[in-house]
XYZ file of C-alpha atoms in Angstrom:
453
model
C 4.430 -25.472 20.075
C 5.937 -26.552 23.353
C 7.331 -24.203 26.015
C 10.938 -25.536 25.992
C 13.563 -22.842 26.436
C 16.232 -22.455 23.754
C 19.694 -23.748 24.421
C 22.506 -21.244 24.877
C 24.195 -20.039 21.693
C 27.184 -17.881 20.900
C 25.016 -15.643 18.693
C 22.070 -13.452 19.698
C 20.719 -13.313 16.153
C 17.688 -15.669 15.985
C 18.483 -16.504 12.355
C 21.988 -17.693 13.247
C 20.741 -19.548 16.318
C 18.041 -21.340 14.331
C 20.498 -22.284 11.577
C 22.880 -23.639 14.174
C 20.100 -25.666 15.800
C 18.920 -26.973 12.410
C 22.452 -28.104 11.562
C 22.565 -29.975 14.866
C 19.085 -31.434 14.345
C 17.882 -29.733 17.531
C 14.279 -28.984 16.515
C 13.248 -28.363 20.116
C 15.541 -25.340 20.249
C 14.320 -24.138 16.853
C 10.747 -24.347 18.096
C 11.553 -22.499 21.308
C 13.371 -19.665 19.534
C 10.475 -19.132 17.126
C 7.945 -19.378 19.950
C 9.685 -16.534 21.746
C 9.139 -14.160 18.802
C 6.075 -12.174 17.761
C 4.496 -13.541 14.538
C 5.706 -10.459 12.613
C 9.263 -11.179 13.766
C 8.852 -14.863 12.956
C 8.004 -13.833 9.382
C 11.161 -11.706 9.162
C 13.244 -14.641 10.368
C 11.631 -17.192 8.039
C 12.075 -14.855 5.065
C 15.858 -15.174 5.452
C 15.882 -18.956 5.051
C 15.915 -21.030 1.915
C 12.844 -23.148 1.220
C 14.330 -26.351 2.656
C 15.280 -24.710 5.976
C 11.967 -22.889 6.091
C 10.007 -26.098 5.531
C 11.731 -27.722 8.510
C 10.711 -24.751 10.658
C 7.124 -24.701 9.373
C 6.683 -28.370 10.229
C 6.929 -27.330 13.885
C 3.818 -25.128 13.760
C 0.372 -26.165 14.946
C -2.845 -24.822 13.422
C -3.569 -22.080 16.031
C -0.084 -20.634 15.436
C -0.267 -20.724 11.638
C -3.051 -18.128 11.291
C -1.125 -15.189 12.832
C 1.957 -16.217 10.848
C 0.099 -16.153 7.512
C -1.633 -12.879 8.411
C 1.763 -11.210 8.919
C 3.383 -12.720 5.813
C 3.748 -11.154 2.378
C 4.847 -11.775 -1.199
C 6.660 -14.980 -2.098
C 6.909 -15.990 1.573
C 3.116 -15.945 1.868
C 2.860 -18.090 -1.266
C 5.296 -20.577 0.257
C 3.351 -20.765 3.522
C 0.083 -21.425 1.697
C 1.727 -24.075 -0.493
C 3.378 -25.782 2.480
C 0.329 -26.490 4.624
C -2.227 -29.046 3.388
C -5.899 -28.054 2.863
C -7.143 -29.773 6.038
C -4.690 -27.766 8.149
C -5.589 -24.531 6.340
C -9.269 -25.267 6.931
C -8.539 -25.442 10.650
C -6.567 -22.198 10.379
C -9.417 -20.416 8.575
C -11.836 -21.306 11.357
C -9.689 -19.349 13.814
C -9.449 -16.188 11.685
C -11.752 -13.197 11.362
C -13.910 -13.450 8.247
C -11.940 -10.804 6.312
C -8.585 -12.475 7.015
C -10.080 -15.861 6.141
C -11.342 -14.481 2.829
C -7.917 -12.975 2.060
C -6.281 -16.340 2.707
C -8.716 -18.184 0.434
C -8.326 -15.606 -2.344
C -4.565 -16.106 -2.258
C -4.921 -19.868 -2.761
C -5.116 -21.547 -6.136
C -8.732 -22.301 -7.111
C -8.556 -26.046 -6.526
C -6.841 -25.589 -3.158
C -9.390 -22.947 -2.088
C -12.243 -25.330 -2.949
C -10.678 -28.071 -0.824
C -10.226 -25.698 2.117
C -13.829 -24.488 1.828
C -14.999 -28.097 1.757
C -13.263 -28.639 5.085
C -15.106 -25.781 6.829
C -18.218 -26.110 8.919
C -21.483 -24.830 7.427
C -21.441 -21.757 9.700
C -17.853 -20.796 8.853
C -18.442 -21.301 5.153
C -21.552 -19.114 5.304
C -19.478 -16.339 6.908
C -16.628 -16.433 4.406
C -18.170 -17.331 1.032
C -20.102 -14.049 0.541
C -16.840 -12.098 0.896
C -15.236 -14.103 -1.903
C -17.776 -12.718 -4.393
C -16.339 -9.197 -4.096
C -13.075 -8.009 -5.709
C -10.236 -7.647 -3.213
C -9.895 -3.896 -3.828
C -13.498 -3.069 -2.863
C -15.221 -2.416 0.455
C -16.913 -5.811 0.207
C -13.564 -7.511 -0.302
C -12.105 -5.722 2.729
C -14.978 -5.987 5.185
C -15.417 -8.470 8.004
C -18.762 -10.011 8.804
C -18.283 -9.783 12.593
C -20.320 -6.774 13.788
C -22.216 -5.872 16.957
C -25.754 -4.753 16.139
C -28.588 -3.791 18.499
C -32.056 -2.283 18.044
C -31.885 1.497 18.345
C -34.211 1.662 21.376
C -32.282 -0.882 23.445
C -31.297 0.376 26.910
C -27.650 0.738 27.856
C -27.867 -1.920 30.600
C -28.947 -4.589 28.128
C -26.306 -3.588 25.555
C -23.556 -3.886 28.166
C -24.853 -7.303 29.169
C -24.746 -8.437 25.528
C -21.233 -7.045 25.166
C -20.042 -9.194 28.068
C -21.351 -12.279 26.281
C -19.825 -11.678 22.850
C -16.953 -9.276 23.522
C -14.279 -11.966 23.341
C -15.404 -12.917 19.842
C -15.184 -9.308 18.644
C -11.603 -8.340 19.433
C -11.640 -5.246 17.195
C -14.954 -3.898 18.503
C -14.925 -0.101 18.472
C -18.441 0.859 17.411
C -21.918 -0.532 17.967
C -24.406 -0.248 15.123
C -28.062 0.568 15.738
C -30.813 -0.686 13.461
C -34.516 0.109 13.179
C -37.329 -2.432 13.314
C -36.658 -3.377 9.667
C -32.999 -4.155 10.367
C -31.807 -1.061 8.473
C -28.783 0.881 9.723
C -30.029 3.816 11.798
C -27.035 4.984 13.831
C -23.707 4.231 15.446
C -22.332 4.663 18.951
C -18.751 4.126 20.105
C -17.866 2.067 23.166
C -16.631 5.251 24.855
C -19.927 7.045 24.213
C -21.863 4.018 25.457
C -19.994 4.000 28.768
C -21.005 7.615 29.393
C -24.732 6.820 29.281
C -26.886 6.007 32.310
C -27.813 2.331 32.488
C -31.542 3.027 31.987
C -30.944 5.314 28.963
C -31.714 4.007 25.446
C -28.479 3.885 23.436
C -30.096 5.951 20.696
C -29.757 9.031 22.903
C -25.963 8.941 22.717
C -25.637 7.725 19.145
C -24.805 9.436 15.871
C -28.019 8.984 13.916
C -26.500 10.099 10.609
C -23.689 7.561 10.219
C -21.355 7.230 7.286
C -21.556 3.973 5.327
C -20.412 2.502 2.026
C -21.709 0.007 -0.501
C -19.766 -3.259 -0.933
C -18.775 -2.234 -4.470
C -17.043 0.970 -3.277
C -13.356 1.224 -4.191
C -10.959 0.721 -1.292
C -9.152 4.009 -2.023
C -12.383 5.922 -1.429
C -12.918 3.971 1.784
C -9.393 4.876 2.917
C -10.053 8.557 2.166
C -13.202 8.445 4.360
C -11.184 7.006 7.256
C -8.551 9.740 6.861
C -11.025 12.578 6.442
C -13.385 11.642 9.288
C -10.886 9.835 11.573
C -13.124 6.777 11.785
C -12.660 3.705 13.963
C -14.878 1.595 11.728
C -17.231 1.956 8.780
C -20.341 -0.125 8.098
C -20.897 -1.734 4.710
C -24.570 -1.919 3.715
C -26.583 -3.435 0.870
C -29.101 -1.646 -1.376
C -31.765 -1.787 1.325
C -29.519 -0.329 4.051
C -29.023 -3.608 5.931
C -25.574 -4.141 7.396
C -23.381 -6.661 5.555
C -20.269 -6.116 7.644
C -17.760 -3.490 8.680
C -14.289 -2.239 7.801
C -12.055 -1.404 10.756
C -9.184 1.062 11.035
C -6.811 -1.893 11.304
C -8.085 -3.228 7.977
C -7.720 0.125 6.254
C -4.162 0.615 7.516
C -3.255 -2.420 5.429
C -4.957 -0.834 2.421
C -3.036 2.412 2.904
C 0.231 0.500 3.125
C -0.590 -1.445 -0.036
C -1.555 1.706 -1.942
C 1.550 3.560 -0.756
C 3.756 0.593 -1.731
C 2.062 0.331 -5.106
C 2.543 4.048 -5.828
C 6.149 3.976 -4.612
C 6.938 0.957 -6.800
C 5.308 2.558 -9.802
C 7.228 5.783 -9.258
C 10.373 3.638 -9.496
C 8.952 1.566 -12.381
C 8.974 -1.631 -10.295
C 6.194 -4.191 -10.428
C 4.193 -4.135 -7.171
C 4.593 -7.906 -6.829
C 8.315 -7.453 -6.232
C 9.788 -7.857 -2.747
C 12.882 -9.143 -0.964
C 11.693 -12.752 -1.156
C 11.023 -12.740 -4.907
C 13.012 -15.375 -6.846
C 16.012 -13.927 -8.708
C 14.939 -14.966 -12.215
C 11.414 -13.595 -11.731
C 12.841 -10.305 -10.434
C 15.174 -10.195 -13.451
C 12.319 -10.612 -15.937
C 10.113 -7.990 -14.315
C 12.732 -5.339 -13.716
C 14.623 -5.860 -16.961
C 11.443 -5.218 -18.949
C 10.966 -1.835 -17.260
C 14.624 -0.916 -17.743
C 14.413 -1.901 -21.407
C 11.530 0.534 -21.845
C 13.590 3.291 -20.241
C 16.587 2.384 -22.411
C 14.456 2.762 -25.546
C 13.225 6.115 -24.231
C 16.844 7.145 -23.647
C 17.531 6.599 -27.341
C 15.216 9.542 -28.046
C 17.389 11.814 -25.908
C 20.541 10.455 -27.552
C 19.053 11.138 -30.986
C 18.375 14.767 -30.069
C 21.933 15.190 -28.814
C 23.294 13.681 -32.044
C 21.633 16.479 -34.067
C 23.935 18.941 -32.321
C 27.151 16.914 -32.564
C 28.745 19.669 -34.652
C 28.123 22.303 -31.997
C 29.421 20.001 -29.263
C 32.615 19.258 -31.203
C 33.273 22.999 -31.610
C 32.506 23.781 -27.947
C 33.141 20.705 -25.747
C 31.947 22.589 -22.650
C 28.400 21.988 -23.902
C 28.820 18.282 -23.160
C 29.746 19.074 -19.570
C 26.781 21.355 -18.923
C 23.921 19.645 -20.756
C 23.470 16.777 -18.208
C 22.969 19.395 -15.482
C 20.067 20.941 -17.420
C 18.436 17.549 -18.031
C 18.947 16.315 -14.449
C 17.521 19.448 -12.826
C 14.541 19.323 -15.178
C 13.928 15.664 -14.377
C 14.193 16.148 -10.619
C 11.949 19.214 -10.726
C 9.347 17.277 -12.685
C 9.449 14.302 -10.313
C 9.102 16.643 -7.303
C 6.021 18.256 -8.816
C 4.528 14.937 -9.931
C 5.039 13.426 -6.465
C 3.171 16.332 -4.851
C 0.303 16.043 -7.359
C 0.024 12.246 -7.124
C 0.002 12.379 -3.316
C -2.657 15.118 -3.359
C -4.796 12.928 -5.614
C -4.338 9.897 -3.362
C -5.389 11.891 -0.277
C -8.360 13.502 -2.037
C -6.891 17.005 -1.824
C -7.486 17.579 -5.549
C -11.257 17.258 -5.255
C -12.863 20.506 -6.385
C -9.540 22.064 -7.422
C -9.250 23.466 -10.945
C -6.633 21.564 -12.980
C -5.673 24.816 -14.709
C -5.144 26.545 -11.342
C -3.063 23.648 -10.012
C -0.903 23.566 -13.156
C -0.454 27.344 -13.157
C 0.566 27.306 -9.509
C 3.157 24.575 -10.043
C 4.411 26.388 -13.132
C 4.887 29.522 -10.999
C 6.863 27.539 -8.441
C 8.956 26.032 -11.250
C 9.615 29.484 -12.723
C 10.760 30.925 -9.385
C 13.090 27.979 -8.817
C 14.257 28.328 -12.422
C 15.101 32.015 -11.993
C 17.097 31.186 -8.862
C 19.110 28.492 -10.648
C 19.418 30.756 -13.688
C 21.345 33.310 -11.637
C 23.360 30.770 -9.656
C 24.085 28.536 -12.648
C 25.117 31.420 -14.899
C 27.446 32.803 -12.250
C 29.082 29.425 -11.622
C 29.432 28.676 -15.345
C 31.005 32.071 -16.000
C 33.428 31.734 -13.081
C 34.592 28.309 -14.312
C 34.447 28.663 -18.096
C 34.933 32.430 -18.479
C 32.389 32.678 -21.324
C 29.556 35.182 -20.736
C 27.599 33.882 -23.742
C 27.749 30.253 -22.621
C 26.909 31.250 -19.041
C 23.835 33.144 -20.280
C 22.642 30.217 -22.402
C 23.157 27.835 -19.475
C 21.238 30.049 -17.042
C 18.315 30.668 -19.419
C 18.112 26.936 -20.189
C 17.871 26.131 -16.471
C 15.061 28.652 -16.016
C 13.108 27.313 -18.991
C 13.489 23.617 -18.201
C 12.379 24.096 -14.567
C 9.345 26.046 -15.803
C 8.549 23.229 -18.253
C 9.068 20.561 -15.576
C 6.575 22.337 -13.296
C 3.984 22.333 -16.073
C 4.574 18.734 -17.172
C 4.872 17.403 -13.609
C 1.349 18.599 -12.838
C -0.355 18.395 -16.245
C 0.661 14.804 -17.048
C -0.659 13.105 -13.856
C -3.868 15.159 -14.015
C -4.364 14.123 -17.651
C -3.573 10.455 -16.935
C -6.087 10.462 -14.073
C -8.805 11.876 -16.340
C -8.043 9.238 -18.971
C -8.421 6.476 -16.394
C -4.733 5.632 -15.978
C -2.767 5.489 -12.744
C -1.075 8.904 -12.320
C 1.835 7.265 -10.510
C 2.949 6.007 -13.926
C 3.967 9.588 -14.742
C 7.512 9.287 -13.417
C 10.431 7.177 -14.546
C 9.467 6.699 -18.162
C 7.184 9.385 -19.585
C 8.097 12.404 -17.453
C 11.866 11.947 -17.267
C 12.065 11.140 -20.985
C 10.215 14.338 -21.826
C 12.215 16.545 -19.461
C 15.540 15.047 -20.623
C 14.660 15.462 -24.279
C 13.306 18.992 -23.855
C 16.267 19.946 -21.654
C 18.806 18.813 -24.257
C 16.809 20.488 -27.031
C 16.555 23.799 -25.151
C 20.182 23.987 -24.091
C 21.814 22.745 -27.289
C 19.321 24.620 -29.476
C 19.913 27.930 -27.697
C 23.666 27.353 -27.738
C 23.687 26.622 -31.494
C 21.544 29.647 -32.239
C 23.259 32.101 -29.889
C 26.914 31.026 -29.860
C 27.570 29.927 -33.461
């Protein structure tokens, strides 16, 4: 892009200014406004345009500027960017990316387009990227980058520093230096900070950690993320069966993994497909979200059926209809609270070594204490409003029981799903809230029918 400054505009919003410039056909101003933004901000701006406007903006980009833009993009916008640029341009873009980012870009392309981009790469670049494409995206091999700094363990500090000066610019995310023995097997690791503390004549092995952590390329990315959290790592080497270094995963790479996992769990807790985002086409969003809501609607029929069994009691005492949603809602919220705590503990590795029975019993105890509190408060409020001691007692006891049940189900269900190989985040929305609603209605209306009639 050129360095032309944008023309004055009545608006400070870059989206409005770009639209105004596009309407006037002033592409120089459009280019200058985009150039003034960080790539992450450019993505936010482009996401607010329709495809025709966006295409006119993208035509202004040159290959060196496209890589950072694609790296910051997401969802449907990323798909549009990859579809917009021809394979020869993307091949030029790939050559300017780190190997892990290049592999991510190629994996997001359709097969025929990826083959054409690979064909446009030099032999050296293709040799760097192709091995990464053989690993699933959610593994250490799929997340690693091939760019690493490796030296023999007995190398002196002076020589290592000299080598760093030669290659440092090509290794922008360099945090750790890996040491290998005479067979090329990983032997240790030393950080840049530790290296700088050594005397120039000292072998780097004397300041290194000779028992480094490492992972195999097949290791799941969630386990890799837990190692970074637990040990506060800057980087983590990926080694083959013989211990030779294949590449490394950096903290920057793993932050993206954590964000993806958190987004995935959050979407699943809300019963939203993880492919959904603000740029998703309306009809696609309708199909995905309507299917989930249909499932919940069918589940709601179960609760409605239970309520219908007690229609006679409700017709005789209409106050039951006013109180029963409170029982179901508190039970549902209590269950979701417990499930969220359990799912997060699983994601962070805090459940390792913990007895499922102990965890469930502890959450049940918390649920019971909360239930007793709401039993007293709810009974008092119900009595003060309705003036019926019997109804107030039934209401209070129902609150205590449903919050006890929600504590048990909110912990037992995700633990069970995890053991069966399912994602525990699926516990909310459908299964858990359906159970707590149904049990809440059954408890309250059942106790009322038995005790009051």
